[in-house]
Structure formats: C-alpha cells, structure tokens
PDB file of C-alpha atoms in Angstrom:
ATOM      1  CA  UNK A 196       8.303  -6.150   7.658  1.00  0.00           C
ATOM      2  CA  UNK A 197       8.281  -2.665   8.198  1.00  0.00           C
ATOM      3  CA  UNK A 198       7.479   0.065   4.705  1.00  0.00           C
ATOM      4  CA  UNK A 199       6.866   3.696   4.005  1.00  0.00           C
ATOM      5  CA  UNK A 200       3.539   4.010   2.393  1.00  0.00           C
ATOM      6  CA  UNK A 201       2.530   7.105   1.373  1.00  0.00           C
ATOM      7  CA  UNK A 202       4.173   9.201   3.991  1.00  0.00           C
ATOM      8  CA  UNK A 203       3.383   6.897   7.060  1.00  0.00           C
ATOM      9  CA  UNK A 204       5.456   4.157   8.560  1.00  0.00           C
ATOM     10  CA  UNK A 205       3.358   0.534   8.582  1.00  0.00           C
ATOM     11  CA  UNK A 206       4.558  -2.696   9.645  1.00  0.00           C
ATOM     12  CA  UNK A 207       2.927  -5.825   9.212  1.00  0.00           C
ATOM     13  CA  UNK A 208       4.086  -9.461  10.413  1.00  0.00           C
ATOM     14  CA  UNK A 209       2.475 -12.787   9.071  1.00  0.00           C
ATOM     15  CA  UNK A 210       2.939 -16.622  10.225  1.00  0.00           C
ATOM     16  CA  UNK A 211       1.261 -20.323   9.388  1.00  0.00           C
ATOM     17  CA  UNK A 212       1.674 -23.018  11.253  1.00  0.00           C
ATOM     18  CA  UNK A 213       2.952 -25.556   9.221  1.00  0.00           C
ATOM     19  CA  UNK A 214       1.100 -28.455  10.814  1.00  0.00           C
ATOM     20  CA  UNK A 215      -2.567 -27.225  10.540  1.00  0.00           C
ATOM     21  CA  UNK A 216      -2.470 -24.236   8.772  1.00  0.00           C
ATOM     22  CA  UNK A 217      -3.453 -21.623  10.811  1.00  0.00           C
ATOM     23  CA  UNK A 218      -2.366 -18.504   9.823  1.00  0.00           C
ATOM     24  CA  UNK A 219      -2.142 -14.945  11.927  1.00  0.00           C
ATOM     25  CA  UNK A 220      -2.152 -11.485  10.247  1.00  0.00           C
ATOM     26  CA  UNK A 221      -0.366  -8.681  12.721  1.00  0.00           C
ATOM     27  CA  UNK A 222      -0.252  -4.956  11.551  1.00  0.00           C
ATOM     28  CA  UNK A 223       0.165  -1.448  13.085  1.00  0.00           C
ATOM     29  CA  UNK A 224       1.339   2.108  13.261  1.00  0.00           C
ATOM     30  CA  UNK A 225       4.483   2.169  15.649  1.00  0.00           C
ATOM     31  CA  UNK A 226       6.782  -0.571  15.407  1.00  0.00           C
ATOM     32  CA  UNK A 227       7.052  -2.802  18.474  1.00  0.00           C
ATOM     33  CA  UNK A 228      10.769  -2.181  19.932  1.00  0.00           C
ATOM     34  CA  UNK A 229      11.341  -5.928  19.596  1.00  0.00           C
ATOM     35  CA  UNK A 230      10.438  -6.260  16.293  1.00  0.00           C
ATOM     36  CA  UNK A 231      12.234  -3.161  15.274  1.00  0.00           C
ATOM     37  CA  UNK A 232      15.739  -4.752  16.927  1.00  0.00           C
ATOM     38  CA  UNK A 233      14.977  -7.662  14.804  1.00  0.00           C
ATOM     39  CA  UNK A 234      14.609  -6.181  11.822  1.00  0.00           C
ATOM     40  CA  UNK A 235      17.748  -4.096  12.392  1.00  0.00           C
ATOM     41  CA  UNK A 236      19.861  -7.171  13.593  1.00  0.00           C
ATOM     42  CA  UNK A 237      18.574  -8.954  10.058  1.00  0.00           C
ATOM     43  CA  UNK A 238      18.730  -6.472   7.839  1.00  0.00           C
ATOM     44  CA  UNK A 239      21.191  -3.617   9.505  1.00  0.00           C
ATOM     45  CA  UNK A 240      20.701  -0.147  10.159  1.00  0.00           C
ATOM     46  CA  UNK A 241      20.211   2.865   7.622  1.00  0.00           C
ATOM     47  CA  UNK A 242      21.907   6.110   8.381  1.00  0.00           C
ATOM     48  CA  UNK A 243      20.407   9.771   7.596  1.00  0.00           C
ATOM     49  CA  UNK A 244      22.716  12.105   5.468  1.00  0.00           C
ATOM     50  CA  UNK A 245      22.779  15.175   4.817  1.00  0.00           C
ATOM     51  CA  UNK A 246      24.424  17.552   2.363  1.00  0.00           C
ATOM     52  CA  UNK A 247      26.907  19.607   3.568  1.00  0.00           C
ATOM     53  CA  UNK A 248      27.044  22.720   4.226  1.00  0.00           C
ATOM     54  CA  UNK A 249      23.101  22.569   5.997  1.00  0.00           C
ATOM     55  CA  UNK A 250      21.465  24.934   7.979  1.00  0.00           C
ATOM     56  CA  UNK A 251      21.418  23.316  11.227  1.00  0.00           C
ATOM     57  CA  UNK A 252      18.549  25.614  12.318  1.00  0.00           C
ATOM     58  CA  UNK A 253      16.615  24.065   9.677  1.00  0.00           C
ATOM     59  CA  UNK A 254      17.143  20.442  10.209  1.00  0.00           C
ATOM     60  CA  UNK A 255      16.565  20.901  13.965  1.00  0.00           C
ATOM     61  CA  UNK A 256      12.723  22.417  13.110  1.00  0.00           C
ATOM     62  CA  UNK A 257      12.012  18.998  11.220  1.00  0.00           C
ATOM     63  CA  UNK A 258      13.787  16.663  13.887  1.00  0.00           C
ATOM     64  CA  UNK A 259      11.587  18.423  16.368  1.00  0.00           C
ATOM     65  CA  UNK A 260       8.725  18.606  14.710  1.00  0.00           C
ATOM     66  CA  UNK A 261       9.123  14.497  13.673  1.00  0.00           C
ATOM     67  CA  UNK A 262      10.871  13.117  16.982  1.00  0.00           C
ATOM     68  CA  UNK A 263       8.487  15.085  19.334  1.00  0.00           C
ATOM     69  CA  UNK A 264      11.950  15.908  21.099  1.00  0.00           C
ATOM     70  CA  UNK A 265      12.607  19.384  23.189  1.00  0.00           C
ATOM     71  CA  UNK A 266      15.745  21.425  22.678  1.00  0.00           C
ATOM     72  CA  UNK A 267      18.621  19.895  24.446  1.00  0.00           C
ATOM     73  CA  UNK A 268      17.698  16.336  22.653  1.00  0.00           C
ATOM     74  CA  UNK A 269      17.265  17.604  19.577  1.00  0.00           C
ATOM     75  CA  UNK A 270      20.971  19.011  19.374  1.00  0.00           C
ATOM     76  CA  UNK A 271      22.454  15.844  20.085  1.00  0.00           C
ATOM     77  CA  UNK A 272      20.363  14.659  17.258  1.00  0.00           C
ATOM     78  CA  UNK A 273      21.425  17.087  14.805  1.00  0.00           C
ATOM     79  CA  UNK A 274      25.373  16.240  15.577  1.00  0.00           C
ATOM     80  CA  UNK A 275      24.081  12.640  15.203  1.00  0.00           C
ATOM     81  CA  UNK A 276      23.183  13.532  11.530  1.00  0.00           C
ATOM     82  CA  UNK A 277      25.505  15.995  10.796  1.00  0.00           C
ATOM     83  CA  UNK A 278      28.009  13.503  11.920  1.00  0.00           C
ATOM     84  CA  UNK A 279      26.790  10.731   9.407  1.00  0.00           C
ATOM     85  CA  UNK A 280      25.706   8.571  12.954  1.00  0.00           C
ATOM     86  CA  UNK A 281      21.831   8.797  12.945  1.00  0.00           C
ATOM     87  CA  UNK A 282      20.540   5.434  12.727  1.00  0.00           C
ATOM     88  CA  UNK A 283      17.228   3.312  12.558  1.00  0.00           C
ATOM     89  CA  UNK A 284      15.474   1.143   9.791  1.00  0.00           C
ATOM     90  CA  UNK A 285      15.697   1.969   6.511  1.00  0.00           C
ATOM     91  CA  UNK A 286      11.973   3.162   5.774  1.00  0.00           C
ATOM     92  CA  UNK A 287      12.548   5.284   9.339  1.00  0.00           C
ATOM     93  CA  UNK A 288      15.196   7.030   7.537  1.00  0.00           C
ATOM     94  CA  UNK A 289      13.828   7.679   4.543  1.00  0.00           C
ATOM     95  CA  UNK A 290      10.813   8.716   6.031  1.00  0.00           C
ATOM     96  CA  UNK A 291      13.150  11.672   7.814  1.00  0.00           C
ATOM     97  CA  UNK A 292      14.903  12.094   4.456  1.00  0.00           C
ATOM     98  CA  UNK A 293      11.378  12.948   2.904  1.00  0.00           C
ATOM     99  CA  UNK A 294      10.359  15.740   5.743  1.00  0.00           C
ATOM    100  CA  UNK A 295      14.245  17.048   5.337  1.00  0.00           C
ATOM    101  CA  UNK A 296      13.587  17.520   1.116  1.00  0.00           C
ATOM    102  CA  UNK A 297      10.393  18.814   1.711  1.00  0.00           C
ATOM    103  CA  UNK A 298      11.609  21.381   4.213  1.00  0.00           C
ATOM    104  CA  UNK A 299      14.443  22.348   1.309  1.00  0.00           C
ATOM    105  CA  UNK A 300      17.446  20.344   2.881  1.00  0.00           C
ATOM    106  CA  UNK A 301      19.189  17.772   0.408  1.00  0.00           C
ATOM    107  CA  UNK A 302      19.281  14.510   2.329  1.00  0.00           C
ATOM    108  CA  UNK A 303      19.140  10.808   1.752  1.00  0.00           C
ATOM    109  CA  UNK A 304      19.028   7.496   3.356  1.00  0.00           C
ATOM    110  CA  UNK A 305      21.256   4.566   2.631  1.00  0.00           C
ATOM    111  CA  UNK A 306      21.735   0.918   3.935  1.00  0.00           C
ATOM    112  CA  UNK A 307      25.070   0.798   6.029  1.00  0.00           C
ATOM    113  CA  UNK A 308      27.313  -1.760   5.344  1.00  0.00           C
ATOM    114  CA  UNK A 309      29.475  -3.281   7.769  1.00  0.00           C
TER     115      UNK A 309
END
C-alpha cells in the first residue's frame, strides 16, 4: 500500500503466514520499483492535470524542484502533463497536484480508467 501522509509519500506492506502465524511488517520512504509496478498493474495509473491555459514556466519550477530533473527532462515532462500523459500512482500524483496548488497552478489527480 502506498499513501500521502501529511505531505510525504509512505508505503507499507504486511503478510502472515497462514500456517504458523508469523507475521512481517515492511515500511519506507521510496517505493521499491517492483512494488510500485504492482500496485500500478492492480490498481492502474493516475494521471496529473492541469488547468488550461498554465504557465508552463511555472509548472516546470515545481517539476524540477520535485523530480530532481535538469532542463531538457523537465520539458518533456511538462508536455507529458500538459498533454494529460503524466502518469504514476495515485498518491504520487496527488502529491504533485499539492506542490502545483501550492505554487498557484490549478491541478488535480484522477484514477484513469481504461
């Protein structure tokens, strides 16, 4: 399970064997890449929109700032969102959503359905 709490991303994972009941607790920061495929294979991905018209200058400044991405990435990213095609998990998107409103840029995140 991955949630937003507070304004960090946590995941967390628990299993019990059902034979002798031994249980395991697993919890962290950044999401493992394979649990993050499963969790976008069960539950599908969430894409980041934005209102349009936005100030592309000001979207880029957050999705550097967030990503940790240098120029040339980060415009591919912004045509991503602009484009309605910037994907992830849910709570990664409305974690992005967040720093957008906060940075005066209307934006949302919302469950794709296929």
């Amino acid at each position: 399970m991955q949630a937003l709490v507070g304004e960090e991303l946590r995941w967390d994972v628990e299993s019990m064997c059902p034979a002798c009941g031994f249980a395991v607790a697993v919890c962290g920061d950044d999401l493992p890449d394979e649990l993050r495929g499963r969790l976008l294979v069960e539950y599908g991905p969430a894409k980041l929109q934005v209102a349009q018209p936005t100030r592309g200058a000001a979207v880029m400044r957050v999705l550097r700032a967030e990503l940790g991405i240098g120029l040339g990435g980060v415009r591919a990213v912004l045509e991503q969102v602009l484009a309605g095609q910037y994907s992830g998990t849910l709570p990664e998107m409305e974690l992005m959503a967040r720093k957008l409103r906060a940075s005066g840029i209307e934006a949302a995140a919302s469950r794709t359905v296929n």
